[in-house]
């Protein structure tokens, strides 16, 4: 099962390396990893997407909590949450097909951020499924390159993801 783990950490050098080392040292795979500074520059939030059954993810969370720079760890998958990833997609866009591609970009609420005589770069944000559907539709035009941020997630409601307790989790 896919899990999204939110980790509040001190914003210090080497923290990312320790977290990634924990995963590789125990043979856990990271599907995506996004890190950003919080509103307090002393802390960062890591959003880690991984796969595993509940026991494996529980082990991962316990190990993450043992790391010295870790403040809080939560499995966001268990909460009512919002998840997004951003992609930049470079696609062949000859003048013949440009209008069609503009229409597709508008349908998916994307934004064209670069345009040349033969290509365009599109920024799109959404769920993993939406972004996959967008790539599927664009494929016929010839995708040149795709870069993705990886997933970020936040719990719904007025509490911060890092403030949730076990009682708040749905089971």
PDB file of C-alpha atoms in Angstrom:
ATOM      1  CA  UNK A   1       0.000   0.000   0.000  1.00  0.00           C
ATOM      2  CA  UNK A   2       1.162   3.519  -0.798  1.00  0.00           C
ATOM      3  CA  UNK A   3       1.852   5.761   2.221  1.00  0.00           C
ATOM      4  CA  UNK A   4       2.609   9.477   2.519  1.00  0.00           C
ATOM      5  CA  UNK A   5       4.757  10.259   5.536  1.00  0.00           C
ATOM      6  CA  UNK A   6       5.177  13.837   6.764  1.00  0.00           C
ATOM      7  CA  UNK A   7       8.336  14.443   8.789  1.00  0.00           C
ATOM      8  CA  UNK A   8       8.972  17.712  10.637  1.00  0.00           C
ATOM      9  CA  UNK A   9      12.722  18.087  11.046  1.00  0.00           C
ATOM     10  CA  UNK A  10      15.260  20.672  12.134  1.00  0.00           C
ATOM     11  CA  UNK A  11      16.423  22.679   9.149  1.00  0.00           C
ATOM     12  CA  UNK A  12      20.088  21.640   9.413  1.00  0.00           C
ATOM     13  CA  UNK A  13      22.625  20.202   6.991  1.00  0.00           C
ATOM     14  CA  UNK A  14      22.840  16.420   6.963  1.00  0.00           C
ATOM     15  CA  UNK A  15      19.236  15.787   8.042  1.00  0.00           C
ATOM     16  CA  UNK A  16      18.116  14.793   4.553  1.00  0.00           C
ATOM     17  CA  UNK A  17      21.088  12.467   4.264  1.00  0.00           C
ATOM     18  CA  UNK A  18      20.217  10.750   7.567  1.00  0.00           C
ATOM     19  CA  UNK A  19      16.584  10.241   6.528  1.00  0.00           C
ATOM     20  CA  UNK A  20      17.520   8.907   3.085  1.00  0.00           C
ATOM     21  CA  UNK A  21      20.181   6.723   4.700  1.00  0.00           C
ATOM     22  CA  UNK A  22      17.594   5.244   7.043  1.00  0.00           C
ATOM     23  CA  UNK A  23      15.468   4.164   4.090  1.00  0.00           C
ATOM     24  CA  UNK A  24      18.359   2.751   2.050  1.00  0.00           C
ATOM     25  CA  UNK A  25      19.973   1.064   5.043  1.00  0.00           C
ATOM     26  CA  UNK A  26      16.827  -0.905   5.769  1.00  0.00           C
ATOM     27  CA  UNK A  27      15.893  -1.593   2.173  1.00  0.00           C
ATOM     28  CA  UNK A  28      12.845   0.695   2.022  1.00  0.00           C
ATOM     29  CA  UNK A  29      12.188   2.440  -1.270  1.00  0.00           C
ATOM     30  CA  UNK A  30      11.311   6.127  -1.548  1.00  0.00           C
ATOM     31  CA  UNK A  31       8.886   6.791  -4.417  1.00  0.00           C
ATOM     32  CA  UNK A  32       9.202  10.551  -3.989  1.00  0.00           C
ATOM     33  CA  UNK A  33      10.703  12.977  -1.501  1.00  0.00           C
ATOM     34  CA  UNK A  34       9.924  16.683  -1.237  1.00  0.00           C
ATOM     35  CA  UNK A  35      11.484  19.010   1.315  1.00  0.00           C
ATOM     36  CA  UNK A  36      10.604  22.602   2.102  1.00  0.00           C
ATOM     37  CA  UNK A  37      11.171  25.104   4.870  1.00  0.00           C
ATOM     38  CA  UNK A  38       8.132  25.792   7.085  1.00  0.00           C
ATOM     39  CA  UNK A  39       6.927  29.254   8.113  1.00  0.00           C
ATOM     40  CA  UNK A  40       9.559  28.963  10.862  1.00  0.00           C
ATOM     41  CA  UNK A  41      12.976  28.790   9.155  1.00  0.00           C
ATOM     42  CA  UNK A  42      14.319  26.565  11.940  1.00  0.00           C
ATOM     43  CA  UNK A  43      12.194  23.663  10.631  1.00  0.00           C
ATOM     44  CA  UNK A  44      11.515  21.855   7.363  1.00  0.00           C
ATOM     45  CA  UNK A  45       8.809  19.407   6.358  1.00  0.00           C
ATOM     46  CA  UNK A  46       9.713  16.335   4.353  1.00  0.00           C
ATOM     47  CA  UNK A  47       6.963  14.588   2.440  1.00  0.00           C
ATOM     48  CA  UNK A  48       8.027  11.031   1.737  1.00  0.00           C
ATOM     49  CA  UNK A  49       5.996   8.662  -0.416  1.00  0.00           C
ATOM     50  CA  UNK A  50       6.790   4.986   0.069  1.00  0.00           C
ATOM     51  CA  UNK A  51       5.165   1.593  -0.325  1.00  0.00           C
ATOM     52  CA  UNK A  52       4.708  -1.117   2.248  1.00  0.00           C
ATOM     53  CA  UNK A  53       2.207  -2.874   4.421  1.00  0.00           C
ATOM     54  CA  UNK A  54       1.131  -1.289   7.705  1.00  0.00           C
ATOM     55  CA  UNK A  55       3.829  -3.122   9.705  1.00  0.00           C
ATOM     56  CA  UNK A  56       6.628  -1.912   7.435  1.00  0.00           C
ATOM     57  CA  UNK A  57       5.377   1.685   7.511  1.00  0.00           C
ATOM     58  CA  UNK A  58       5.023   1.502  11.295  1.00  0.00           C
ATOM     59  CA  UNK A  59       8.670   0.398  11.471  1.00  0.00           C
ATOM     60  CA  UNK A  60       9.719   3.234   9.170  1.00  0.00           C
ATOM     61  CA  UNK A  61       7.889   5.769  11.354  1.00  0.00           C
ATOM     62  CA  UNK A  62       9.459   4.374  14.543  1.00  0.00           C
ATOM     63  CA  UNK A  63      12.919   4.554  12.987  1.00  0.00           C
ATOM     64  CA  UNK A  64      12.325   8.112  11.748  1.00  0.00           C
ATOM     65  CA  UNK A  65      11.273   9.181  15.266  1.00  0.00           C
ATOM     66  CA  UNK A  66      14.612   7.932  16.613  1.00  0.00           C
ATOM     67  CA  UNK A  67      16.616  10.267  14.374  1.00  0.00           C
ATOM     68  CA  UNK A  68      18.076  13.127  16.381  1.00  0.00           C
ATOM     69  CA  UNK A  69      16.828  15.991  14.163  1.00  0.00           C
ATOM     70  CA  UNK A  70      13.285  14.645  13.818  1.00  0.00           C
ATOM     71  CA  UNK A  71      10.547  16.597  15.615  1.00  0.00           C
ATOM     72  CA  UNK A  72       7.351  14.826  14.444  1.00  0.00           C
ATOM     73  CA  UNK A  73       6.405  12.023  12.084  1.00  0.00           C
ATOM     74  CA  UNK A  74       2.920  11.338  10.746  1.00  0.00           C
ATOM     75  CA  UNK A  75       1.408   8.972   8.206  1.00  0.00           C
ATOM     76  CA  UNK A  76      -0.703  11.501   6.319  1.00  0.00           C
ATOM     77  CA  UNK A  77      -2.348   8.695   4.358  1.00  0.00           C
ATOM     78  CA  UNK A  78      -4.420   7.907   7.467  1.00  0.00           C
ATOM     79  CA  UNK A  79      -5.776  11.472   7.630  1.00  0.00           C
ATOM     80  CA  UNK A  80      -8.265  13.297   5.440  1.00  0.00           C
ATOM     81  CA  UNK A  81      -5.739  15.142   3.286  1.00  0.00           C
ATOM     82  CA  UNK A  82      -4.974  16.983   0.073  1.00  0.00           C
ATOM     83  CA  UNK A  83      -2.142  15.749  -2.128  1.00  0.00           C
ATOM     84  CA  UNK A  84      -0.532  17.443  -5.142  1.00  0.00           C
ATOM     85  CA  UNK A  85       2.530  17.261  -7.316  1.00  0.00           C
ATOM     86  CA  UNK A  86       3.828  19.722  -9.902  1.00  0.00           C
ATOM     87  CA  UNK A  87       5.211  18.775 -13.301  1.00  0.00           C
ATOM     88  CA  UNK A  88       7.016  20.635 -16.026  1.00  0.00           C
ATOM     89  CA  UNK A  89       6.379  18.995 -19.383  1.00  0.00           C
ATOM     90  CA  UNK A  90       8.280  19.871 -22.557  1.00  0.00           C
ATOM     91  CA  UNK A  91       6.382  18.760 -25.640  1.00  0.00           C
ATOM     92  CA  UNK A  92       6.811  19.092 -29.397  1.00  0.00           C
ATOM     93  CA  UNK A  93       4.448  21.866 -30.503  1.00  0.00           C
ATOM     94  CA  UNK A  94       4.733  22.687 -34.167  1.00  0.00           C
ATOM     95  CA  UNK A  95       2.446  25.499 -35.336  1.00  0.00           C
ATOM     96  CA  UNK A  96       0.098  22.896 -36.851  1.00  0.00           C
ATOM     97  CA  UNK A  97      -0.760  21.379 -33.432  1.00  0.00           C
ATOM     98  CA  UNK A  98      -0.229  24.368 -31.167  1.00  0.00           C
ATOM     99  CA  UNK A  99      -3.945  25.290 -30.889  1.00  0.00           C
ATOM    100  CA  UNK A 100      -4.863  21.715 -29.966  1.00  0.00           C
ATOM    101  CA  UNK A 101      -2.215  21.637 -27.256  1.00  0.00           C
ATOM    102  CA  UNK A 102      -3.376  25.030 -25.908  1.00  0.00           C
ATOM    103  CA  UNK A 103      -6.865  23.536 -25.582  1.00  0.00           C
ATOM    104  CA  UNK A 104      -5.572  20.515 -23.689  1.00  0.00           C
ATOM    105  CA  UNK A 105      -3.525  22.719 -21.360  1.00  0.00           C
ATOM    106  CA  UNK A 106      -6.613  24.839 -20.625  1.00  0.00           C
ATOM    107  CA  UNK A 107      -8.746  21.756 -19.981  1.00  0.00           C
ATOM    108  CA  UNK A 108      -6.242  20.511 -17.398  1.00  0.00           C
ATOM    109  CA  UNK A 109      -5.788  24.029 -15.942  1.00  0.00           C
ATOM    110  CA  UNK A 110      -2.120  24.050 -16.804  1.00  0.00           C
ATOM    111  CA  UNK A 111       0.066  27.018 -17.679  1.00  0.00           C
ATOM    112  CA  UNK A 112       2.417  27.466 -20.605  1.00  0.00           C
ATOM    113  CA  UNK A 113       5.680  28.794 -19.199  1.00  0.00           C
ATOM    114  CA  UNK A 114       7.884  28.653 -22.315  1.00  0.00           C
ATOM    115  CA  UNK A 115       7.184  28.640 -26.029  1.00  0.00           C
ATOM    116  CA  UNK A 116       9.536  28.224 -28.986  1.00  0.00           C
ATOM    117  CA  UNK A 117       8.856  27.646 -32.663  1.00  0.00           C
ATOM    118  CA  UNK A 118       8.871  23.869 -32.152  1.00  0.00           C
ATOM    119  CA  UNK A 119       8.187  23.192 -28.478  1.00  0.00           C
ATOM    120  CA  UNK A 120       6.469  24.418 -25.340  1.00  0.00           C
ATOM    121  CA  UNK A 121       6.946  23.867 -21.624  1.00  0.00           C
ATOM    122  CA  UNK A 122       3.799  23.387 -19.579  1.00  0.00           C
ATOM    123  CA  UNK A 123       3.441  23.673 -15.804  1.00  0.00           C
ATOM    124  CA  UNK A 124       0.709  21.519 -14.322  1.00  0.00           C
ATOM    125  CA  UNK A 125      -0.259  20.825 -10.739  1.00  0.00           C
ATOM    126  CA  UNK A 126      -2.589  18.117  -9.517  1.00  0.00           C
ATOM    127  CA  UNK A 127      -3.037  14.648  -8.220  1.00  0.00           C
ATOM    128  CA  UNK A 128      -0.903  11.851  -9.535  1.00  0.00           C
ATOM    129  CA  UNK A 129      -3.863  10.514 -11.565  1.00  0.00           C
ATOM    130  CA  UNK A 130      -4.624  13.912 -13.140  1.00  0.00           C
ATOM    131  CA  UNK A 131      -0.992  14.408 -14.092  1.00  0.00           C
ATOM    132  CA  UNK A 132      -0.815  10.914 -15.579  1.00  0.00           C
ATOM    133  CA  UNK A 133      -3.959  11.590 -17.626  1.00  0.00           C
ATOM    134  CA  UNK A 134      -2.390  14.822 -18.876  1.00  0.00           C
ATOM    135  CA  UNK A 135       0.744  12.972 -19.997  1.00  0.00           C
ATOM    136  CA  UNK A 136      -1.376  10.299 -21.687  1.00  0.00           C
ATOM    137  CA  UNK A 137      -3.211  12.943 -23.737  1.00  0.00           C
ATOM    138  CA  UNK A 138      -0.006  14.794 -24.669  1.00  0.00           C
ATOM    139  CA  UNK A 139       1.845  11.635 -25.657  1.00  0.00           C
ATOM    140  CA  UNK A 140       0.607  11.741 -29.271  1.00  0.00           C
ATOM    141  CA  UNK A 141       2.346  15.102 -29.806  1.00  0.00           C
ATOM    142  CA  UNK A 142       5.720  13.808 -28.619  1.00  0.00           C
ATOM    143  CA  UNK A 143       6.814  14.480 -25.074  1.00  0.00           C
ATOM    144  CA  UNK A 144      10.424  15.648 -24.965  1.00  0.00           C
ATOM    145  CA  UNK A 145      10.972  15.721 -21.198  1.00  0.00           C
ATOM    146  CA  UNK A 146       9.076  15.549 -17.895  1.00  0.00           C
ATOM    147  CA  UNK A 147      10.287  16.683 -14.466  1.00  0.00           C
ATOM    148  CA  UNK A 148       8.188  16.237 -11.317  1.00  0.00           C
ATOM    149  CA  UNK A 149       8.394  17.635  -7.811  1.00  0.00           C
ATOM    150  CA  UNK A 150       7.122  14.547  -6.062  1.00  0.00           C
ATOM    151  CA  UNK A 151       4.026  14.628  -3.902  1.00  0.00           C
ATOM    152  CA  UNK A 152       3.336  17.097  -1.132  1.00  0.00           C
ATOM    153  CA  UNK A 153       0.405  16.616   1.195  1.00  0.00           C
ATOM    154  CA  UNK A 154      -1.419  18.523   3.890  1.00  0.00           C
ATOM    155  CA  UNK A 155      -4.200  17.457   6.242  1.00  0.00           C
ATOM    156  CA  UNK A 156      -7.623  19.053   5.804  1.00  0.00           C
ATOM    157  CA  UNK A 157      -9.058  21.221   8.556  1.00  0.00           C
ATOM    158  CA  UNK A 158      -7.595  23.764  10.934  1.00  0.00           C
ATOM    159  CA  UNK A 159      -4.900  21.570  12.517  1.00  0.00           C
ATOM    160  CA  UNK A 160      -1.420  21.420  11.088  1.00  0.00           C
ATOM    161  CA  UNK A 161      -0.374  18.018   9.803  1.00  0.00           C
ATOM    162  CA  UNK A 162       2.341  17.922  12.426  1.00  0.00           C
ATOM    163  CA  UNK A 163      -0.139  18.636  15.267  1.00  0.00           C
ATOM    164  CA  UNK A 164      -2.294  15.535  14.827  1.00  0.00           C
ATOM    165  CA  UNK A 165      -2.376  12.916  17.543  1.00  0.00           C
ATOM    166  CA  UNK A 166      -3.292   9.262  17.206  1.00  0.00           C
ATOM    167  CA  UNK A 167      -6.870  10.029  18.329  1.00  0.00           C
ATOM    168  CA  UNK A 168      -7.326  12.260  15.268  1.00  0.00           C
ATOM    169  CA  UNK A 169      -6.402   9.518  12.831  1.00  0.00           C
ATOM    170  CA  UNK A 170      -9.161   7.617  11.097  1.00  0.00           C
ATOM    171  CA  UNK A 171      -8.997   3.852  11.346  1.00  0.00           C
TER     172      UNK A 171
END
